[in-house]
Amino acid sequence: MHPHNPYAAPDSELDVLPQHCSRDGKFALLPSGCDLPARCIKCNAPVAIAPKKTTLYWHTPWLYLLILLNILIYIIVGLIARRTHAVTPYLCDQHRLRRRRRMQLCFGASLACIALTFVGDHFQSGAVFGLSIFGALIFFIVGLFVSRRLYANKITKEYTRIGGCGEAFLASLRQQ
Ligand SMILES: [Zn+2]
């Protein structure tokens, strides 16, 4: 018997290998309706406090063809056709802080670039203005990428194939 741990999730999986979750190459396979084990998705360290769940979205890549037709039709059909799976993106303190620092750096740099547009505007410099708009956009996009913990590579009725996990976490899962 394990001593009672007040921080453990109700169905704590800290000490057992997660049987429902398996590995498929660089992806984790999670059966529909199941959640990830309480381990850091990067380094596989046990995580005691669960973060808020995040919803993964996916639709068949064929729908992107609709963009050629009409972006509005794509958005409407995409919203109807997309599948979702809510999972808990566990991160250890170290990886949580690393993600936060990177996000602060990117969004901070993006804001600095926006501030620079005013300088370019003030000195009537089109080059400074254009470059800073470009920089703000690039840093913002990189920031969005850095903030993403997990993404759905595919969602079917039976399972979700999840990308963004670290090798240490994937290595702990049983092979598909
Ligand atoms: Zn970690």
XYZ file of N, CA, C and O and ligand atoms in Angstrom:
705
model
N 0.848 -1.209 0.000
C 0.000 0.000 0.000
C 0.880 1.255 0.000
O 1.893 1.339 0.674
N 0.445 2.259 -0.751
C 1.160 3.521 -0.765
C 0.583 4.444 0.302
O -0.622 4.414 0.538
N 1.433 5.250 0.939
C 0.894 6.223 1.898
C 0.015 7.229 1.151
O 0.245 7.506 -0.009
N -0.986 7.764 1.862
C -1.927 8.689 1.215
C -1.208 9.974 0.797
O -0.509 10.595 1.581
N -1.373 10.356 -0.447
C -0.767 11.587 -0.961
C -1.882 12.582 -1.271
O -2.662 12.380 -2.196
N -1.971 13.674 -0.491
C -3.086 14.616 -0.687
C -3.036 15.328 -2.040
O -4.027 15.876 -2.483
N -1.871 15.339 -2.692
C -1.748 16.054 -3.970
C -2.030 15.148 -5.168
O -2.090 15.601 -6.299
N -2.140 13.848 -4.917
C -2.309 12.921 -6.022
C -3.674 13.104 -6.676
O -4.644 13.477 -6.031
N -3.705 12.868 -7.992
C -4.982 12.889 -8.699
C -5.823 11.737 -8.163
O -5.280 10.774 -7.628
N -7.155 11.802 -8.296
C -8.023 10.759 -7.748
C -7.613 9.358 -8.200
O -7.544 8.449 -7.395
N -7.316 9.230 -9.497
C -6.878 7.919 -9.977
C -5.395 8.031 -10.319
O -5.005 7.983 -11.464
N -4.599 8.251 -9.298
C -3.186 8.531 -9.488
C -2.474 7.451 -10.297
O -2.577 6.269 -10.017
N -1.746 7.903 -11.337
C -1.008 6.959 -12.169
C 0.492 7.206 -12.047
O 1.250 6.866 -12.920
N 0.869 7.834 -10.916
C 2.259 8.247 -10.757
C 3.212 7.055 -10.746
O 4.332 7.148 -11.196
N 2.740 5.936 -10.208
C 3.665 4.828 -9.990
C 3.486 3.674 -10.968
O 4.227 2.711 -10.924
N 2.487 3.755 -11.814
C 2.287 2.660 -12.756
C 2.469 3.165 -14.186
O 2.232 4.313 -14.484
N 2.924 2.286 -15.028
C 3.089 2.628 -16.430
C 1.691 2.789 -17.030
O 0.841 1.936 -16.841
N 1.444 3.905 -17.694
C 0.112 4.091 -18.247
C -0.173 3.079 -19.357
O 0.501 3.070 -20.380
N -1.150 2.214 -19.132
C -1.433 1.147 -20.096
C -2.284 1.624 -21.258
O -2.212 1.086 -22.345
N -3.111 2.634 -21.000
C -4.037 3.062 -22.051
C -3.345 3.913 -23.109
O -3.812 4.049 -24.212
N -2.222 4.511 -22.719
C -1.508 5.426 -23.603
C -0.347 4.667 -24.249
O 0.414 4.005 -23.559
N -0.212 4.761 -25.557
C 0.878 4.037 -26.208
C 1.635 4.959 -27.152
O 1.264 6.114 -27.341
N 2.711 4.415 -27.731
C 3.571 5.215 -28.584
C 3.430 4.794 -30.040
O 3.343 3.612 -30.342
N 3.395 5.778 -30.934
C 3.360 5.512 -32.366
C 4.389 6.426 -33.014
O 4.081 7.551 -33.405
N 5.643 5.973 -33.068
C 6.722 6.801 -33.611
C 6.982 7.992 -32.711
O 7.240 7.828 -31.524
N 6.902 9.216 -33.282
C 7.123 10.400 -32.450
C 5.822 10.931 -31.851
O 5.775 12.040 -31.339
N 4.753 10.126 -31.930
C 3.460 10.534 -31.386
C 3.034 9.638 -30.224
O 3.485 8.497 -30.112
N 2.154 10.186 -29.368
C 1.516 9.388 -28.322
C 0.099 9.084 -28.792
O -0.573 9.944 -29.352
N -0.341 7.842 -28.595
C -1.704 7.440 -28.977
C -2.557 7.347 -27.729
O -2.213 6.627 -26.796
N -3.664 8.083 -27.724
C -4.533 8.101 -26.554
C -5.934 7.684 -26.980
O -6.515 8.303 -27.870
N -6.505 6.609 -26.353
C -7.869 6.216 -26.717
C -8.857 7.354 -26.459
O -8.638 8.172 -25.549
N -9.906 7.391 -27.230
C -10.924 8.431 -27.109
C -11.457 8.504 -25.668
O -11.722 7.484 -25.047
N -11.573 9.709 -25.152
C -12.127 9.893 -23.809
C -11.121 9.727 -22.685
O -11.430 10.024 -21.533
N -9.901 9.234 -22.999
C -8.876 9.042 -21.956
C -8.017 10.289 -21.815
O -7.931 11.106 -22.720
N -7.369 10.410 -20.654
C -6.470 11.537 -20.414
C -5.024 11.035 -20.351
O -4.776 9.837 -20.216
N -4.104 11.974 -20.439
C -2.679 11.625 -20.368
C -2.308 11.262 -18.935
O -2.956 11.705 -17.983
N -1.231 10.463 -18.750
C -0.782 10.157 -17.385
C -0.188 11.402 -16.726
O 0.217 12.336 -17.419
N -0.130 11.398 -15.389
C 0.349 12.567 -14.648
C 1.874 12.629 -14.657
O 2.529 12.575 -13.613
N 2.420 12.723 -15.858
C 3.875 12.833 -16.014
C 4.188 13.946 -17.003
O 3.414 14.191 -17.931
N 5.326 14.600 -16.782
C 5.728 15.694 -17.659
C 5.782 15.175 -19.104
O 6.432 14.170 -19.390
N 5.097 15.850 -20.023
C 5.046 15.398 -21.415
C 6.381 15.596 -22.126
O 6.552 15.137 -23.250
N 7.335 16.273 -21.473
C 8.656 16.465 -22.074
C 9.677 15.480 -21.491
O 10.354 14.786 -22.214
N 9.805 15.459 -20.130
C 10.891 14.691 -19.515
C 10.403 13.489 -18.706
O 11.201 12.762 -18.132
N 9.069 13.290 -18.627
C 8.477 12.142 -17.947
C 8.576 12.185 -16.418
O 8.329 11.185 -15.757
N 8.941 13.323 -15.837
C 8.978 13.433 -14.374
C 7.542 13.429 -13.843
O 6.651 13.964 -14.499
N 7.291 12.801 -12.664
C 5.933 12.823 -12.103
C 5.488 14.265 -11.827
O 6.299 15.085 -11.395
N 4.230 14.561 -12.092
C 3.686 15.895 -11.829
C 2.527 15.740 -10.846
O 1.590 14.991 -11.100
N 2.625 16.449 -9.706
C 1.635 16.267 -8.640
C 0.379 17.091 -8.875
O -0.729 16.641 -8.596
N 0.539 18.313 -9.371
C -0.617 19.197 -9.521
C -0.993 19.314 -10.999
O -0.176 19.742 -11.826
N -2.224 18.934 -11.307
C -2.670 18.925 -12.700
C -2.972 20.337 -13.189
O -3.665 21.089 -12.509
N -2.456 20.714 -14.356
C -2.841 22.003 -14.935
C -4.232 21.890 -15.550
O -4.816 20.806 -15.584
N -4.760 23.018 -16.009
C -6.079 23.012 -16.653
C -6.023 22.198 -17.939
O -5.007 22.170 -18.617
N -7.141 21.551 -18.256
C -7.190 20.763 -19.489
C -7.120 21.688 -20.706
O -7.554 22.839 -20.652
N -6.567 21.159 -21.792
C -6.539 21.907 -23.035
C -7.237 21.064 -24.094
O -7.182 19.835 -24.043
N -7.929 21.708 -25.005
C -8.656 20.959 -26.031
C -7.843 20.912 -27.321
O -7.388 21.946 -27.807
N -7.648 19.699 -27.820
C -6.952 19.514 -29.091
C -8.003 19.436 -30.202
O -9.061 18.839 -30.013
N -7.694 20.055 -31.332
C -8.616 20.068 -32.465
C -7.960 19.426 -33.676
O -6.749 19.544 -33.874
N -8.781 18.793 -34.489
C -8.268 18.216 -35.726
C -9.408 18.038 -36.724
O -10.537 17.718 -36.345
N -9.104 18.268 -37.996
C -10.041 17.875 -39.058
C -9.229 17.284 -40.189
O -8.013 17.494 -40.284
N -9.883 16.547 -41.067
C -9.157 15.919 -42.166
C -8.472 16.984 -43.029
O -9.082 18.009 -43.356
N -7.205 16.762 -43.398
C -6.459 17.770 -44.159
C -7.113 18.116 -45.503
O -6.852 19.177 -46.051
N -7.990 17.221 -46.012
C -8.674 17.500 -47.287
C -9.455 18.798 -47.237
O -9.640 19.464 -48.255
N -9.927 19.143 -46.063
C -10.753 20.356 -45.936
C -9.981 21.622 -46.305
O -10.576 22.621 -46.658
N -8.636 21.556 -46.220
C -7.845 22.739 -46.559
C -8.063 23.147 -48.014
O -7.872 24.306 -48.386
N -8.485 22.180 -48.850
C -8.758 22.487 -50.258
C -9.874 23.525 -50.389
O -9.927 24.272 -51.359
N -10.756 23.545 -49.389
C -11.871 24.499 -49.422
C -11.383 25.948 -49.364
O -12.077 26.860 -49.802
N -10.156 26.143 -48.808
C -9.601 27.503 -48.735
C -9.472 28.081 -50.140
O -9.713 29.268 -50.371
N -9.123 27.194 -51.113
C -8.987 27.644 -52.493
C -10.326 28.148 -53.029
O -10.386 29.039 -53.862
N -11.404 27.521 -52.515
C -12.755 27.874 -52.966
C -13.204 29.180 -52.305
O -13.505 30.160 -52.974
N -13.222 29.129 -50.972
C -13.696 30.294 -50.215
C -13.298 30.101 -48.757
O -13.652 29.098 -48.140
N -12.585 31.053 -48.198
C -12.062 30.929 -46.835
C -13.208 30.811 -45.818
O -13.117 30.080 -44.832
N -14.328 31.488 -46.105
C -15.471 31.470 -45.186
C -16.108 30.077 -45.145
O -16.457 29.574 -44.078
N -16.230 29.456 -46.323
C -16.787 28.100 -46.400
C -15.877 27.148 -45.626
O -16.332 26.299 -44.867
N -14.545 27.337 -45.805
C -13.590 26.489 -45.078
C -13.789 26.621 -43.572
O -13.831 25.624 -42.845
N -13.912 27.852 -43.090
C -14.036 28.077 -41.638
C -15.306 27.406 -41.106
O -15.275 26.708 -40.080
N -16.416 27.570 -41.824
C -17.699 27.003 -41.360
C -17.653 25.472 -41.380
O -17.950 24.820 -40.375
N -17.221 24.901 -42.523
C -17.156 23.432 -42.627
C -16.135 22.885 -41.629
O -16.374 21.872 -40.972
N -15.008 23.584 -41.491
C -13.956 23.156 -40.561
C -14.459 23.108 -39.126
O -14.166 22.173 -38.380
N -15.248 24.112 -38.744
C -15.784 24.161 -37.377
C -16.756 23.009 -37.138
O -16.810 22.443 -36.045
N -17.533 22.662 -38.186
C -18.508 21.569 -38.041
C -17.801 20.213 -38.044
O -18.120 19.331 -37.250
N -16.814 20.076 -38.930
C -16.206 18.762 -39.157
C -15.093 18.426 -38.168
O -14.677 17.275 -38.078
N -14.604 19.405 -37.437
C -13.439 19.140 -36.586
C -13.803 18.218 -35.426
O -14.926 18.239 -34.915
N -12.837 17.412 -35.034
C -12.994 16.558 -33.858
C -12.168 17.168 -32.722
O -11.158 17.820 -32.977
N -12.587 16.912 -31.493
C -11.882 17.484 -30.345
C -11.552 16.390 -29.323
O -12.191 15.342 -29.286
N -10.536 16.646 -28.526
C -10.167 15.751 -27.430
C -9.509 16.619 -26.343
O -8.488 17.248 -26.603
N -10.124 16.651 -25.164
C -9.567 17.447 -24.062
C -8.567 16.597 -23.279
O -8.892 15.477 -22.876
N -7.360 17.111 -23.112
C -6.329 16.388 -22.351
C -5.677 17.333 -21.340
O -5.751 18.550 -21.475
N -5.042 16.744 -20.332
C -4.305 17.542 -19.348
C -2.834 17.574 -19.766
O -2.183 16.536 -19.782
N -2.313 18.752 -20.152
C -0.926 18.844 -20.601
C 0.043 18.986 -19.427
O 0.484 20.084 -19.115
N 0.344 17.884 -18.758
C 1.220 17.925 -17.580
C 2.627 18.394 -17.966
O 3.201 17.916 -18.935
N 3.156 19.342 -17.171
C 4.548 19.780 -17.331
C 5.166 19.868 -15.944
O 4.511 20.331 -15.005
N 6.426 19.430 -15.808
C 7.124 19.583 -14.526
C 7.461 21.064 -14.344
O 7.356 21.857 -15.288
N 7.880 21.453 -13.130
C 8.186 22.862 -12.842
C 9.209 23.428 -13.816
O 9.063 24.543 -14.313
N 10.231 22.629 -14.082
C 11.319 23.090 -14.943
C 10.810 23.397 -16.360
O 11.093 24.457 -16.926
N 10.023 22.492 -16.936
C 9.530 22.702 -18.297
C 8.415 23.752 -18.349
O 8.246 24.428 -19.361
N 7.664 23.868 -17.245
C 6.627 24.908 -17.168
C 7.278 26.293 -17.170
O 6.853 27.194 -17.892
N 8.368 26.437 -16.383
C 9.063 27.722 -16.312
C 9.754 28.046 -17.627
O 9.758 29.188 -18.069
N 10.324 27.018 -18.259
C 11.008 27.229 -19.530
C 10.023 27.742 -20.588
O 10.307 28.668 -21.329
N 8.812 27.121 -20.606
C 7.785 27.538 -21.564
C 7.373 28.988 -21.287
O 7.252 29.795 -22.207
N 7.179 29.306 -19.987
C 6.747 30.660 -19.643
C 7.809 31.694 -20.039
O 7.489 32.741 -20.574
N 9.091 31.387 -19.749
C 10.173 32.308 -20.102
C 10.223 32.563 -21.601
O 10.370 33.686 -22.056
N 10.105 31.477 -22.383
C 10.154 31.618 -23.846
C 8.981 32.448 -24.361
O 9.130 33.263 -25.272
N 7.795 32.220 -23.758
C 6.620 32.990 -24.172
C 6.819 34.463 -23.847
O 6.516 35.344 -24.669
N 7.321 34.757 -22.636
C 7.554 36.149 -22.231
C 8.544 36.824 -23.175
O 8.370 37.970 -23.577
N 9.588 36.075 -23.554
C 10.613 36.604 -24.449
C 10.001 36.969 -25.804
O 10.214 38.072 -26.320
N 9.225 36.032 -26.374
C 8.647 36.247 -27.705
C 7.611 37.366 -27.700
O 7.654 38.257 -28.551
N 6.663 37.310 -26.744
C 5.616 38.330 -26.730
C 6.190 39.684 -26.303
O 5.739 40.732 -26.775
N 7.214 39.674 -25.440
C 7.897 40.912 -25.057
C 8.577 41.540 -26.262
O 8.476 42.748 -26.499
N 9.264 40.709 -27.059
C 9.951 41.200 -28.250
C 8.935 41.730 -29.260
O 9.180 42.733 -29.942
N 7.785 41.064 -29.332
C 6.721 41.508 -30.241
C 6.218 42.897 -29.839
O 6.057 43.780 -30.685
N 6.025 43.090 -28.536
C 5.572 44.402 -28.032
C 6.630 45.477 -28.274
O 6.308 46.605 -28.644
N 7.914 45.089 -28.087
C 9.008 46.040 -28.318
C 9.005 46.498 -29.774
O 9.247 47.671 -30.080
N 8.730 45.555 -30.689
C 8.671 45.894 -32.115
C 7.514 46.848 -32.401
O 7.646 47.776 -33.201
N 6.373 46.618 -31.717
C 5.223 47.514 -31.909
C 5.594 48.922 -31.441
O 5.281 49.912 -32.097
N 6.317 48.996 -30.297
C 6.767 50.298 -29.795
C 7.688 50.970 -30.813
O 7.654 52.184 -31.005
N 8.490 50.159 -31.492
C 9.441 50.677 -32.483
C 8.725 51.278 -33.699
O 9.260 52.167 -34.357
N 7.506 50.770 -33.978
C 6.776 51.334 -35.125
C 6.491 52.819 -34.892
O 6.502 53.608 -35.829
N 6.265 53.190 -33.624
C 6.002 54.602 -33.321
C 7.243 55.444 -33.572
O 7.163 56.579 -34.030
N 8.429 54.847 -33.265
C 9.691 55.552 -33.530
C 9.830 55.766 -35.037
O 10.143 56.873 -35.508
N 9.579 54.685 -35.798
C 9.673 54.778 -37.260
C 8.708 55.809 -37.801
O 9.039 56.585 -38.711
N 7.516 55.838 -37.210
C 6.491 56.776 -37.646
C 6.924 58.209 -37.334
O 6.802 59.115 -38.164
N 7.474 58.384 -36.126
C 7.872 59.722 -35.677
C 8.960 60.303 -36.572
O 8.917 61.477 -36.928
N 9.937 59.452 -36.921
C 11.051 59.947 -37.751
C 10.771 59.766 -39.243
O 11.678 59.903 -40.059
N 9.528 59.440 -39.554
C 9.116 59.282 -40.953
C 9.991 58.285 -41.700
O 10.301 58.472 -42.872
N 10.395 57.218 -40.974
C 11.249 56.206 -41.601
C 10.404 54.987 -41.974
O 9.988 54.217 -41.117
N 10.171 54.865 -43.267
C 9.379 53.730 -43.754
C 10.054 52.412 -43.482
O 9.401 51.413 -43.181
N 11.405 52.385 -43.560
C 12.157 51.143 -43.359
C 12.002 50.656 -41.925
O 11.717 49.476 -41.681
N 12.182 51.560 -40.948
C 12.046 51.183 -39.529
C 10.616 50.749 -39.247
O 10.377 49.728 -38.583
N 9.661 51.487 -39.802
C 8.255 51.175 -39.598
C 7.926 49.781 -40.150
O 7.363 48.943 -39.456
N 8.339 49.528 -41.390
C 8.047 48.242 -42.044
C 8.711 47.079 -41.332
O 8.087 46.047 -41.072
N 10.006 47.268 -40.991
C 10.756 46.188 -40.327
C 10.172 45.859 -38.958
O 10.105 44.691 -38.562
N 9.747 46.896 -38.226
C 9.225 46.632 -36.882
C 7.856 45.956 -36.942
O 7.551 45.109 -36.098
N 7.042 46.295 -37.934
C 5.752 45.596 -38.115
C 6.033 44.122 -38.409
O 5.422 43.217 -37.835
N 6.987 43.891 -39.307
C 7.376 42.534 -39.698
C 7.887 41.766 -38.478
O 7.492 40.622 -38.227
N 8.759 42.410 -37.682
C 9.328 41.786 -36.478
C 8.249 41.442 -35.468
O 8.249 40.354 -34.885
N 7.290 42.367 -35.268
C 6.206 42.140 -34.300
C 5.411 40.899 -34.689
O 5.075 40.067 -33.847
N 5.147 40.781 -35.991
C 4.365 39.648 -36.494
C 5.124 38.337 -36.314
O 4.577 37.337 -35.836
N 6.418 38.347 -36.688
C 7.242 37.128 -36.588
C 7.350 36.666 -35.133
O 7.126 35.503 -34.817
N 7.669 37.611 -34.211
C 7.809 37.244 -32.793
C 6.483 36.737 -32.230
O 6.453 35.833 -31.391
N 5.364 37.319 -32.706
C 4.050 36.887 -32.230
C 3.773 35.449 -32.670
O 3.325 34.616 -31.880
N 4.079 35.158 -33.941
C 3.841 33.808 -34.468
C 4.733 32.793 -33.750
O 4.281 31.718 -33.361
N 6.011 33.152 -33.549
C 6.929 32.257 -32.821
C 6.409 32.050 -31.398
O 6.444 30.941 -30.862
N 5.890 33.117 -30.786
C 5.328 33.031 -29.430
C 4.163 32.052 -29.360
O 4.058 31.269 -28.424
N 3.296 32.092 -30.388
C 2.171 31.146 -30.437
C 2.696 29.723 -30.523
O 2.182 28.811 -29.877
N 3.730 29.533 -31.342
C 4.323 28.211 -31.528
C 4.941 27.711 -30.218
O 4.776 26.559 -29.839
N 5.657 28.615 -29.523
C 6.317 28.270 -28.254
C 5.279 27.933 -27.174
O 5.495 27.063 -26.334
N 4.123 28.610 -27.215
C 3.112 28.397 -26.170
C 2.364 27.078 -26.363
O 1.736 26.584 -25.440
N 2.448 26.514 -27.557
C 1.737 25.266 -27.832
C 2.449 24.098 -27.148
O 3.626 23.856 -27.384
N 1.736 23.385 -26.280
C 2.356 22.266 -25.585
C 2.173 20.978 -26.368
O 3.105 20.218 -26.575
N 0.921 20.740 -26.789
C 0.603 19.516 -27.532
C -0.242 19.893 -28.743
O -0.886 20.933 -28.755
N -0.246 19.030 -29.755
C -1.154 19.238 -30.879
C -1.664 17.881 -31.360
O -1.019 16.855 -31.134
N -2.837 17.889 -31.981
C -3.403 16.637 -32.490
C -2.895 16.409 -33.903
O -3.047 17.264 -34.773
N -2.262 15.273 -34.127
C -1.824 14.890 -35.469
C -2.978 14.222 -36.206
O -3.086 14.293 -37.426
N -3.870 13.583 -35.430
C -5.071 12.960 -35.991
C -6.035 12.631 -34.858
O -5.600 12.216 -33.788
N -7.321 12.837 -35.083
C -8.336 12.422 -34.104
C -9.386 11.594 -34.842
O -9.987 12.063 -35.802
N -9.564 10.351 -34.419
C -10.626 9.497 -34.979
C -11.630 9.216 -33.860
O -11.474 9.722 -32.741
N -12.643 8.389 -34.160
C -13.624 8.038 -33.122
C -12.951 7.218 -32.019
O -13.367 7.229 -30.877
N -11.879 6.467 -32.400
C -11.254 5.537 -31.452
C -10.095 6.149 -30.662
O -9.895 5.826 -29.505
N -9.309 6.993 -31.310
C -8.092 7.478 -30.643
C -7.687 8.870 -31.123
O -8.196 9.372 -32.124
N -6.731 9.460 -30.390
C -6.111 10.720 -30.800
C -4.609 10.506 -30.866
O -4.018 9.909 -29.957
N -3.991 10.928 -31.971
C -2.536 10.846 -32.090
C -1.980 12.225 -31.766
O -2.279 13.201 -32.448
N -1.163 12.261 -30.696
C -0.722 13.540 -30.140
C 0.751 13.797 -30.411
O 1.602 12.949 -30.133
N 1.053 14.985 -30.930
C 2.429 15.405 -31.162
C 2.855 16.438 -30.131
O 2.013 17.033 -29.466
N 4.169 16.633 -29.992
C 4.694 17.635 -29.068
C 5.285 17.024 -27.802
O 5.800 17.747 -26.952
N 5.200 15.683 -27.650
C 5.750 15.027 -26.457
C 7.262 14.849 -26.612
O 7.753 14.681 -27.716
N 7.964 14.848 -25.480
C 9.403 14.648 -25.480
C 9.754 13.164 -25.594
O 8.919 12.306 -25.303
N 11.003 12.896 -25.969
C 11.442 11.512 -26.165
C 11.365 10.698 -24.867
O 10.968 9.533 -24.879
N 11.716 11.343 -23.733
C 11.692 10.623 -22.446
C 10.282 10.157 -22.112
O 10.074 9.049 -21.611
N 9.300 11.000 -22.392
C 7.900 10.640 -22.136
C 7.473 9.518 -23.081
O 6.884 8.515 -22.657
N 7.798 9.656 -24.366
C 7.402 8.650 -25.357
C 8.038 7.296 -25.057
O 7.416 6.248 -25.223
N 9.303 7.343 -24.582
C 10.028 6.095 -24.306
C 9.383 5.302 -23.171
O 9.557 4.088 -23.073
N 8.624 5.994 -22.302
C 7.994 5.308 -21.166
C 6.701 4.609 -21.568
O 6.146 3.832 -20.801
N 6.199 4.907 -22.755
C 4.931 4.321 -23.197
C 5.183 2.989 -23.884
O 6.250 2.759 -24.450
N 4.156 2.133 -23.883
C 4.332 0.857 -24.573
C 4.251 1.105 -26.077
O 3.538 2.008 -26.547
N 4.985 0.294 -26.816
C 5.005 0.440 -28.278
C 3.677 0.019 -28.871
O 3.058 -0.929 -28.400
N 3.265 0.737 -29.898
C 2.016 0.383 -30.569
C 2.234 -0.862 -31.418
O 3.201 -0.999 -32.118
Zn 9.746 18.072 -17.533
